[in-house]
XYZ file of C-alpha atoms in Angstrom:
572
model
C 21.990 33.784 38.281
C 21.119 37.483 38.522
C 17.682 38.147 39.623
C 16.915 41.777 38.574
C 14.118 43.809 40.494
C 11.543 44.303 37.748
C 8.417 46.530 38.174
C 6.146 44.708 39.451
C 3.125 46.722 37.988
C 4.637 47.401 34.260
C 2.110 47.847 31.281
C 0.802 44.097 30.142
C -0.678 45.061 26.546
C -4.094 45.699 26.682
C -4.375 46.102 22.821
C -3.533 42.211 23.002
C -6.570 41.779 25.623
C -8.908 43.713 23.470
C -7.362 41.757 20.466
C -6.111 44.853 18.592
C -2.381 43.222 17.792
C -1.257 40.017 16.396
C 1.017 37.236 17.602
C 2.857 34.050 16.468
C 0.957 31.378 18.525
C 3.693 29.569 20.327
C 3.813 26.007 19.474
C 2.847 22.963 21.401
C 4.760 19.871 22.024
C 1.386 18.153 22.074
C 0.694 19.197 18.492
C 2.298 17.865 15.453
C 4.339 20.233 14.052
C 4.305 19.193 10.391
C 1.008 17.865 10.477
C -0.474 21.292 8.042
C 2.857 20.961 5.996
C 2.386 20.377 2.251
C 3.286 16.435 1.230
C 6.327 16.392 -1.236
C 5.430 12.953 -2.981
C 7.373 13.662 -6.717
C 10.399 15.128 -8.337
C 13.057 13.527 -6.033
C 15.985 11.217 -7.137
C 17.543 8.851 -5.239
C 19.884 11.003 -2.983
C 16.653 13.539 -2.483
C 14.200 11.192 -1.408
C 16.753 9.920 1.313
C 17.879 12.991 2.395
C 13.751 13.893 3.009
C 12.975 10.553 4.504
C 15.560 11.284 6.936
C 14.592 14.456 7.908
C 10.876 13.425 8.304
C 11.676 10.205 10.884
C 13.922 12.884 12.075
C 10.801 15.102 12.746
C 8.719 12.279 14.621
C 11.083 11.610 16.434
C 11.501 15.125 18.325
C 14.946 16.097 16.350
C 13.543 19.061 15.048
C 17.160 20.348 14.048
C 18.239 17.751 12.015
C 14.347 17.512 10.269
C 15.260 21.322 9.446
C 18.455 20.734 7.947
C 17.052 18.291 5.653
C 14.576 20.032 4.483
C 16.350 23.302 3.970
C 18.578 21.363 1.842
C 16.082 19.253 -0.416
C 14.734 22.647 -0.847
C 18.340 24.518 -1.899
C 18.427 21.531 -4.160
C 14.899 21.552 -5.569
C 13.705 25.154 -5.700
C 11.119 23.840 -3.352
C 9.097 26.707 -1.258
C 6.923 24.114 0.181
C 10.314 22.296 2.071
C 11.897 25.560 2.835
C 8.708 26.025 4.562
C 8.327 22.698 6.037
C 11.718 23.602 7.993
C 10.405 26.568 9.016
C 7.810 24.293 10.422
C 9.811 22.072 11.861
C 12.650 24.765 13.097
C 9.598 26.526 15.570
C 10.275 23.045 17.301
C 13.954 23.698 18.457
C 15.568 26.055 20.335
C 17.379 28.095 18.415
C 15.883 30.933 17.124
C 19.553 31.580 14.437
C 18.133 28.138 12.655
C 14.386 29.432 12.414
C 15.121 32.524 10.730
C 17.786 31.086 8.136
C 14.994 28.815 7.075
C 12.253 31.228 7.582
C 15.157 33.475 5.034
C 15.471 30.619 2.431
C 11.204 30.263 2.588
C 11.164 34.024 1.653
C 13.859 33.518 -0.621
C 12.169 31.008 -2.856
C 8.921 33.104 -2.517
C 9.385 36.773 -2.629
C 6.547 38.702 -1.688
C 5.668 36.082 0.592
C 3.338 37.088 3.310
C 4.172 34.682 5.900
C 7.982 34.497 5.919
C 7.800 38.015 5.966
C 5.761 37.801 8.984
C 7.863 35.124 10.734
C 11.098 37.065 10.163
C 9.508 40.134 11.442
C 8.514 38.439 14.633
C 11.796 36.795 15.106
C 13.884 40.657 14.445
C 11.271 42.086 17.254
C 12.236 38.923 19.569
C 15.629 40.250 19.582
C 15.279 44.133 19.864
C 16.204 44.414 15.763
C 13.297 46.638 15.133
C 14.542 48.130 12.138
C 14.873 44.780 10.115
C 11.628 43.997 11.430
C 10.259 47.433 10.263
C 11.466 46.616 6.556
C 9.698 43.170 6.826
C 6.518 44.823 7.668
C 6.522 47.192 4.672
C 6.852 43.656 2.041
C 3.602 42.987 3.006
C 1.257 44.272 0.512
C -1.767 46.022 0.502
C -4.427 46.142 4.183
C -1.320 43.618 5.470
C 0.208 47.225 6.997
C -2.442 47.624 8.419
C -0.945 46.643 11.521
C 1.718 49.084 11.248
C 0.423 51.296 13.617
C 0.766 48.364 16.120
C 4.014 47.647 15.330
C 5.641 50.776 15.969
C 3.397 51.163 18.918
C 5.223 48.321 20.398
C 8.628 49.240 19.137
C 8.540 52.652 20.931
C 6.990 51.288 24.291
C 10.243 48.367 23.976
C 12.593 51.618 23.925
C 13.627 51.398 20.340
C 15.022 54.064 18.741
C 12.799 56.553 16.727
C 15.142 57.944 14.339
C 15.880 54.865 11.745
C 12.033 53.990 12.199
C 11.474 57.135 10.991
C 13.536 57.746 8.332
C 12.651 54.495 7.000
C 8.961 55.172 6.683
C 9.319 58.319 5.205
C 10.984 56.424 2.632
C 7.671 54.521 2.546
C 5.493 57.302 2.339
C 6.902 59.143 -0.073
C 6.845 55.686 -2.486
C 3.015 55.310 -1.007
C -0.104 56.706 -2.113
C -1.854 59.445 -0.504
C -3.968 57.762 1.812
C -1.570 55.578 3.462
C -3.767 56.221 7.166
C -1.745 53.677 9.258
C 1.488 55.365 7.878
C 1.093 58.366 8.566
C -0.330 57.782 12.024
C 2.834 55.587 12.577
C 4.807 58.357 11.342
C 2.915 60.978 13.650
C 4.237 58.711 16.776
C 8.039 58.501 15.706
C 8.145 62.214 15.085
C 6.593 62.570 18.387
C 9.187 60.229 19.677
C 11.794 61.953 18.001
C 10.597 65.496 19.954
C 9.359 67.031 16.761
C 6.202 68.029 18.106
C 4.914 70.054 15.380
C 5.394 68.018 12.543
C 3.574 65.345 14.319
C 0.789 67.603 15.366
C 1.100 68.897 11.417
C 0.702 65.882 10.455
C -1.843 64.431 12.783
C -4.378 67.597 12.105
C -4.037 67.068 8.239
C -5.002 63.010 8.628
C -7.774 63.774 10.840
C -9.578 66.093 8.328
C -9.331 64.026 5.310
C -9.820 60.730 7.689
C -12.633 62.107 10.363
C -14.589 58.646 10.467
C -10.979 56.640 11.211
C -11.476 55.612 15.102
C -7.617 55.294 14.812
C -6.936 58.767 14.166
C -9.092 60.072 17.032
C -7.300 57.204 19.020
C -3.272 58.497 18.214
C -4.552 61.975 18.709
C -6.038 60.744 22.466
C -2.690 59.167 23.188
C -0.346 61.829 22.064
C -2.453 64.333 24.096
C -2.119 61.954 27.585
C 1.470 61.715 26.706
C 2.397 65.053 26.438
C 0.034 65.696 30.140
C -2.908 67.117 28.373
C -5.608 64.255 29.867
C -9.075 67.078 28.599
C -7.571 67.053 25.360
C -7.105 62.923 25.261
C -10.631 62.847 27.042
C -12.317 65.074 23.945
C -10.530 63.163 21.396
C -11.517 60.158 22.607
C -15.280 61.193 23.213
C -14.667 62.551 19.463
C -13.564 59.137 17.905
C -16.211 57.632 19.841
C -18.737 59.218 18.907
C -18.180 57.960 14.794
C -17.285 54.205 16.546
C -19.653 53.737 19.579
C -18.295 51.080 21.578
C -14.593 50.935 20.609
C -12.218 49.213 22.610
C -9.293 51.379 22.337
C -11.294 54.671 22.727
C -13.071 53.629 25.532
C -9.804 52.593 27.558
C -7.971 56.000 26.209
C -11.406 57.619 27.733
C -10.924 55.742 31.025
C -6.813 56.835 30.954
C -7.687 60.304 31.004
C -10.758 60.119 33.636
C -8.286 58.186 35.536
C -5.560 61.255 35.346
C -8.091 63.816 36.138
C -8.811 61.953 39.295
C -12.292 61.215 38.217
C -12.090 57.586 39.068
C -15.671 56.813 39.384
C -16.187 57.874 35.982
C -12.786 55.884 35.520
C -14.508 52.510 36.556
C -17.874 53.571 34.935
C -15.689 53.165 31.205
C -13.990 49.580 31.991
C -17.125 48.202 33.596
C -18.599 49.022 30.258
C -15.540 47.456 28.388
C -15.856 44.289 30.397
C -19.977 44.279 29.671
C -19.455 45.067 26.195
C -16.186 42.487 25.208
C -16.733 39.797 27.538
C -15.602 39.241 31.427
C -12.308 37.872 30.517
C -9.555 36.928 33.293
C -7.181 38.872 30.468
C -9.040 41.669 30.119
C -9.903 41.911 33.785
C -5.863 41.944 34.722
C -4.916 44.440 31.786
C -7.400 46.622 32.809
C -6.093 45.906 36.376
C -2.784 46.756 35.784
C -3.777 50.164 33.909
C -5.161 51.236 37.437
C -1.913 50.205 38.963
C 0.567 51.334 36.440
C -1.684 54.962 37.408
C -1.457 54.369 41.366
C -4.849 53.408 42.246
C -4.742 49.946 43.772
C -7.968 50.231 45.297
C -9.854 49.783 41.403
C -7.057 47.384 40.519
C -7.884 44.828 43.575
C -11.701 45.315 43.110
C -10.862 43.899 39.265
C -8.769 41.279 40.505
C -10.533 39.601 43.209
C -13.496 38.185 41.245
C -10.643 36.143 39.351
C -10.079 34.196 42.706
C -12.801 32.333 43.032
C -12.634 29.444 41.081
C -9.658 26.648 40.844
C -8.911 28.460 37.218
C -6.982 31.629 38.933
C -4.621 33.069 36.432
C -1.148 33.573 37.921
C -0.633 36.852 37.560
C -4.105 37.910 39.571
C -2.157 36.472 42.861
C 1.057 38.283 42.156
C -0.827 41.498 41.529
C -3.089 40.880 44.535
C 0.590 40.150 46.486
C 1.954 43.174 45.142
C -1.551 45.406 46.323
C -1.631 43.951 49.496
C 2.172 44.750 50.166
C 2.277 48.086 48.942
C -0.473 48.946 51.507
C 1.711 47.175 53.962
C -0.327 44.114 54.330
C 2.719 41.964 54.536
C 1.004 38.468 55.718
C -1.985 38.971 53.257
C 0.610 39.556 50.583
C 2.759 36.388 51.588
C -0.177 34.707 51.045
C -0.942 35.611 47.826
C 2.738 35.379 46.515
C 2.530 31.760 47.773
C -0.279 30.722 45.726
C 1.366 31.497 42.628
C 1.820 28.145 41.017
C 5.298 26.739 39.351
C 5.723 28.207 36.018
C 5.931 31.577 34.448
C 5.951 34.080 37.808
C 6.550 31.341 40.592
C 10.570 32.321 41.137
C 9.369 35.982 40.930
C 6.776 35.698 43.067
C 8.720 33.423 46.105
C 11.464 36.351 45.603
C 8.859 39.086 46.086
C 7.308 37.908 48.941
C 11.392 36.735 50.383
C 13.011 40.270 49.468
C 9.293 41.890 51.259
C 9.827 40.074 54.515
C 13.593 41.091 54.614
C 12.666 44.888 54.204
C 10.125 44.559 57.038
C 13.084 43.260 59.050
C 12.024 39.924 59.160
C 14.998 37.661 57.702
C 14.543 34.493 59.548
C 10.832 34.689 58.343
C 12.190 35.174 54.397
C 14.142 32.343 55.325
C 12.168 30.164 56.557
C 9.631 30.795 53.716
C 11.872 29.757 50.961
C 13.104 26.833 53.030
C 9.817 25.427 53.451
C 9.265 26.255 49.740
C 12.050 24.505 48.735
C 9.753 20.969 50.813
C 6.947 22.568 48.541
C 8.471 22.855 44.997
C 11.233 19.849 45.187
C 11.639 20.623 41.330
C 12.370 24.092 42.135
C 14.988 23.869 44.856
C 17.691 24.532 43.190
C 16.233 27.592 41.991
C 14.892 28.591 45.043
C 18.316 28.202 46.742
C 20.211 30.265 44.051
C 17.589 32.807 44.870
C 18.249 32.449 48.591
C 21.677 32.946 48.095
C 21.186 36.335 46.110
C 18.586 37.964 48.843
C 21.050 37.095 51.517
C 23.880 39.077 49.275
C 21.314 41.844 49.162
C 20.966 41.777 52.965
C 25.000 41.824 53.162
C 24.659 38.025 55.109
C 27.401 37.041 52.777
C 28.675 34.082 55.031
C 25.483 33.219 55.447
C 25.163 32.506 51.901
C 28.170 30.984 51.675
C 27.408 28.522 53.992
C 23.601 27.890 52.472
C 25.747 27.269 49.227
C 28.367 24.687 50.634
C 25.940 22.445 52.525
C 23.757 22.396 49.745
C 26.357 21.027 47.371
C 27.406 18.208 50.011
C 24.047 17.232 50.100
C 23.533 17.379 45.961
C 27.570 17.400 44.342
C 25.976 16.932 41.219
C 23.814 20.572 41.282
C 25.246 21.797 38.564
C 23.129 25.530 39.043
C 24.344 25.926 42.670
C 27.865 24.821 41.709
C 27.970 27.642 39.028
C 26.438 30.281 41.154
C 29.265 29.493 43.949
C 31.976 29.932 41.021
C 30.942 32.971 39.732
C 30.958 34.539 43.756
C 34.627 32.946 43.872
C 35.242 35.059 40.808
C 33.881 38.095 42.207
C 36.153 37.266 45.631
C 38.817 37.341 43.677
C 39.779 33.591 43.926
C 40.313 32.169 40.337
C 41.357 28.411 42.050
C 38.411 28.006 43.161
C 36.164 29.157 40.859
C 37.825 27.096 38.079
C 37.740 24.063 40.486
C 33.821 24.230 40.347
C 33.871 24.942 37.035
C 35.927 21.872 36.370
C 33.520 19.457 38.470
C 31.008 20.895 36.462
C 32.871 19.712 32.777
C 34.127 16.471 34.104
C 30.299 15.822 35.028
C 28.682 17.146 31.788
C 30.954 17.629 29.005
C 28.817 19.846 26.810
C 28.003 21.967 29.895
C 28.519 24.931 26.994
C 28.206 27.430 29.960
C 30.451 26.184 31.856
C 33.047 25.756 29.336
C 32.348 29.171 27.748
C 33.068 30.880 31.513
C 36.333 28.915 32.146
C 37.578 29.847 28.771
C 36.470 33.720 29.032
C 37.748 34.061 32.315
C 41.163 32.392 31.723
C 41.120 35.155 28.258
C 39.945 38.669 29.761
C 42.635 38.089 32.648
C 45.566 37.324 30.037
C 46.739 34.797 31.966
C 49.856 34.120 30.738
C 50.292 30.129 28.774
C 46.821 29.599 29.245
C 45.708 31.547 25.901
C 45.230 28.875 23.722
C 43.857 26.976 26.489
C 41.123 29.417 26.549
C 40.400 29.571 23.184
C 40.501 25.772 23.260
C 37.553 25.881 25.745
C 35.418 28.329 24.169
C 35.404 26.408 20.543
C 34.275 23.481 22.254
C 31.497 25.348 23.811
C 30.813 26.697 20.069
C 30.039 23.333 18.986
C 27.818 22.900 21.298
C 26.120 25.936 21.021
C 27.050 27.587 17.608
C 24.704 30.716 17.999
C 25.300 31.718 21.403
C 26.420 35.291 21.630
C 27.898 34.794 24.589
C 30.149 32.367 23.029
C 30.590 34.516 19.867
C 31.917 37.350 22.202
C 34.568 35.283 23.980
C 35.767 33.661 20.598
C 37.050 36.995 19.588
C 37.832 38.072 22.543
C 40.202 35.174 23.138
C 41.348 36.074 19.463
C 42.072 39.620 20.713
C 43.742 38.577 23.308
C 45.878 36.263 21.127
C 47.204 39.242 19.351
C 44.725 39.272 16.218
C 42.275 41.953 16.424
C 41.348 41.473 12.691
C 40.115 37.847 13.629
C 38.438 39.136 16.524
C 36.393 41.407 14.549
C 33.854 39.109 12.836
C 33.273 37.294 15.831
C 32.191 40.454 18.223
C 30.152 41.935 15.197
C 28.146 38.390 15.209
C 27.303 38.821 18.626
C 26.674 42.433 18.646
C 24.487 41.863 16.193
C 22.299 39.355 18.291
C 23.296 40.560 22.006
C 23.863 44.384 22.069
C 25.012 44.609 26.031
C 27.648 46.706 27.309
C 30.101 44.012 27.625
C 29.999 42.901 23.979
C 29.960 46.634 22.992
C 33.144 47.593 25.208
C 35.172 44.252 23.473
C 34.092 45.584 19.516
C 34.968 48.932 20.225
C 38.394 47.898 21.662
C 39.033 45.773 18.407
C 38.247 48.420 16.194
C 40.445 50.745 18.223
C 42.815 48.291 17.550
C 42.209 48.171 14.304
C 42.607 52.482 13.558
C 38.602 52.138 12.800
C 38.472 55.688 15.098
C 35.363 56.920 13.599
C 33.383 53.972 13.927
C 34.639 53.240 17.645
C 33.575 56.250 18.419
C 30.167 56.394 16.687
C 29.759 52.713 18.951
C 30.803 54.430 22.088
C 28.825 57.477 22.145
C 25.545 54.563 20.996
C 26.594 52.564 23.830
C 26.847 55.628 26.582
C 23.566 56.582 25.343
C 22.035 53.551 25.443
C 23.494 51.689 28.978
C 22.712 52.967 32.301
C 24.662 50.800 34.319
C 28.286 50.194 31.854
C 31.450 49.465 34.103
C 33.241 48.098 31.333
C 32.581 51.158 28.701
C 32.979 53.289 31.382
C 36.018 51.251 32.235
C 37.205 50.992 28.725
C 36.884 55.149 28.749
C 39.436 55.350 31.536
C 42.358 53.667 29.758
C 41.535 55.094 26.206
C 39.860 58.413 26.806
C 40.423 59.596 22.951
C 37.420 57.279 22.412
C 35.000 59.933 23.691
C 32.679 60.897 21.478
């Protein structure tokens, strides 16, 4: 487990608080998950009518895989939108987002032009960082359906995607468009900001504005462009401008506040998101997005005056205690802030919180005491302790109390053998020592204990292949097609399969596998294997068009950087 210092005070979304965007509602197991689908009653032979009987019990039954597998294939055999949909239904149920979008594909398939496969696959190509796939689904929908397109790209720049295929894409659109595509062009205006093109943005951004002056929208991209390039009087005029044809609007008003806030009028700052709150309703959500804009600007002092009204019920959102932790810390209030990290309940932010309020103590010199917390935790949160000790383990590798951990790890495992977590975490150090015995030895105890640990298997077998140990090839690959089974769209698996075929001596094998999992995990590990194979392969120009995206796009890359060393003609 790798627990990765995230900022604590990052942007939450307020256009979702202020319901400006839109959002698949994640499912509940409560719920019935086929109860709005469309009854298939006629039509069906013999063969058909089982295989959809089968694949409804399948569906009450919680085997939400199997119900999507029969209905994707009553509908391949039928022509039937209403089953491929029904899977799609069903496939929201399971785990594995590869066997939602093949039958969200087929749904869209069967009904091109479709607005809500089109949405679905959109959703599932943002989920995985694909933002140019999701881009294209966008522009099927038809007519005001863009009109979230603004939104979209909004999100796609603040997740770090790249401008430049956005861009050239929806000038594509635009010049198929009509005139007055508004949300286009404004989406266009922030990708050629993106891109650095200031002044075709600007261009661009003063023609819309003339021929759209009533659009709140306009005023609002104009506002943001202006705080982004560290002009907060010009955001602050904009915004007063687009206010002043749509009194009252959310995203205006908060723009407004933004650019008080970085002309240090604060008062004034407070003044706009009282009036938000009065004006869209005292929400907990809107309370904390608002709270974190003060924070994300460094002024806790607004931010914990937002917060602490949330506290005073049994209703407390999560994230108002880790907030209030992370306040109360940063103004070195380090027993205050313990005790708001520990009323963070189990769920979404518990491990994040206990390791906040751990890692705090240890920086204030206090290790015993971050100890002692997460031991007493551990009494707390049975559930958790295994989680909680993993993350024990980690701090005290941070603190350099190595055989400290060591020994946390070892007499945790003679009191639980069968902690399969722990027991992974102290192979992967054994690794990292160096000592291959032993880390397969725990990784064996693991296997003989759970057969279809796919993990498990997948590390022994990619271990055993990247160091070429010699007769144990085929024992590798071996290991890593049994964890395939198991898990038949894990990219981590994907990767070692070709790997291991790489390693075999068949780059050209390799290759489909490490595209597959490029294509769903684009890390600098999978990157550093394709770009090998195609090396390999004398496929120079596009090795070297997958290096220089990977140098550009990894901060931390030992194995590109690595893979540099011993071929240096790959630098682009």
């Amino acid at each position: 487990m790798t627990l990765l210092r995230r900022p604590l005070f990052a942007p939450l979304g307020l256009a979702l608080a202020l319901g400006g965007c839109q959002a698949l509602p994640a499912p509940s197991q409560a719920e019935d998950p086929l109860a709005d689908a469309p009854p298939v009653s006629r039509g069906l032979d013999a063969e058909g009518l089982s295989t959809l009987l089968v694949a409804e019990l399948a569906g009450q039954r919680g085997d939400y895989r199997r119900a999507t597998r029969g209905f994707l294939a009553t509908a391949e055999r039928y022509g039937a939108p209403e089953l491929a949909r029904r899977a799609a239904l069903a496939a929201r149920f399971d785990e594995d987002p590869a066997l939602l979008e093949e039958a969200a594909r087929r749904w869209q398939a069967l009904t091109p032009g479709s607005e809500a496969p089109a949405r679905l696959l959109a959703s599932l190509a943002m989920q995985r960082g694909d933002w140019s796939t999701a881009l294209e689904q966008r522009l099927t929908l038809d007519g005001e359906d863009t009109g979230s397109l603004l939104d979209f790209v909004e999100g796609a720049l603040e997740a770090g995607a790249d401008p430049t295929p956005l861009r050239r894409r929806l000038a594509e659109h635009l010049a198929e468009a009509e005139a007055d595509d508004l949300e286009a062009g404004l989406a266009m205006t922030l990708l050629e900001a993106a891109e650095g093109d200031i002044e075709a943005s600007h261009r661009r951004l003063e023609q819309l504005i003339e021929r759209f002056p009533e659009q709140p929208e306009a005023w609002r991209v104009r506002a943001m462009l202006a705080l982004e390039s560290g002009a907060p009087e010009r955001a602050r005029a904009s915004a007063r401008e687009g206010l002043a044809v749509a009194t009252g609007d959310p995203r205006l008003m908060l723009l407004l506040a933004q650019a008080e806030i970085r002309l240090d009028n604060l008062a004034r700052a407070e003044a706009h998101t009282d009036a938000l709150l009065a004006d869209h309703g005292d929400r907990p959500e809107l309370r904390l997005a608002l709270a974190r804009l003060y924070l994300e600007e460094g002024h806790p002092r607004p931010a914990r005056r937002l917060l602490l009204p949330l506290t005073g019920g049994d209703d407390t959102p999560p994230l108002a205690f880790l907030l209030l932790g992370g306040i109360a810390e940063q103004e070195g209030e380090v027993d205050n802030a313990l005790l708001y990290y520990r009323q963070v309940p189990e769920g979404e932010e518990f491990l994040f919180s206990r390791a906040s309020a751990a890692r705090m103590l240890i920086e204030d010199d206090r290790l015993l005491d971050a100890r002692a917390f997460l031991r007493i935790e551990r009494l707390r949160h049975p559930e958790a302790a295994s989680s909680l000790t993993a993350l024990e383990v980690e701090l005290l590798d941070e603190a350099g109390a190595r055989a400290q951990a060591d020994a946390l790890l070892d007499s945790r495992l003679a009191a639980d053998p069968d902690d399969a977590r722990l027991r992974y975490q102290r192979a992967m150090r054994a690794y990292q020592d160096g000592d291959l015995a032993a880390m397969e030895a725990d990784l064996r105890a693991i296997i003989a204990r759970d057969p279809d640990n796919a993990n498990a298997l997948n590390a022994l077998g990619y271990t055993l292949a990247d160091e070429n140990l010699e007769g144990r090839l085929e024992e590798a690959r071996a290991l890593i097609e049994r964890a395939l089974e198991i898990e038949p769209d894990n990219p981590a698996i994907l990767d070692s399969r070709g790997w291991v075929e790489y390693r075999l001596g068949d780059p050209e094998a390799a290759l489909p596998w490490l595209e597959r999992a490029w294509d769903a995990l684009p890390d600098q590990e999978v990157a550093a294997h394709l770009i090998e194979v195609l090396w390999a392969l004398d496929r120079r120009e596009r090795a070297r068009e997958l290096m220089a995206t990977a140098l550009e796009r990894f901060e931390t890359r030992p194995r590109i950087d690595e893979l540099l060393e011993r071929i240096p003609a790959l630098a682009p």
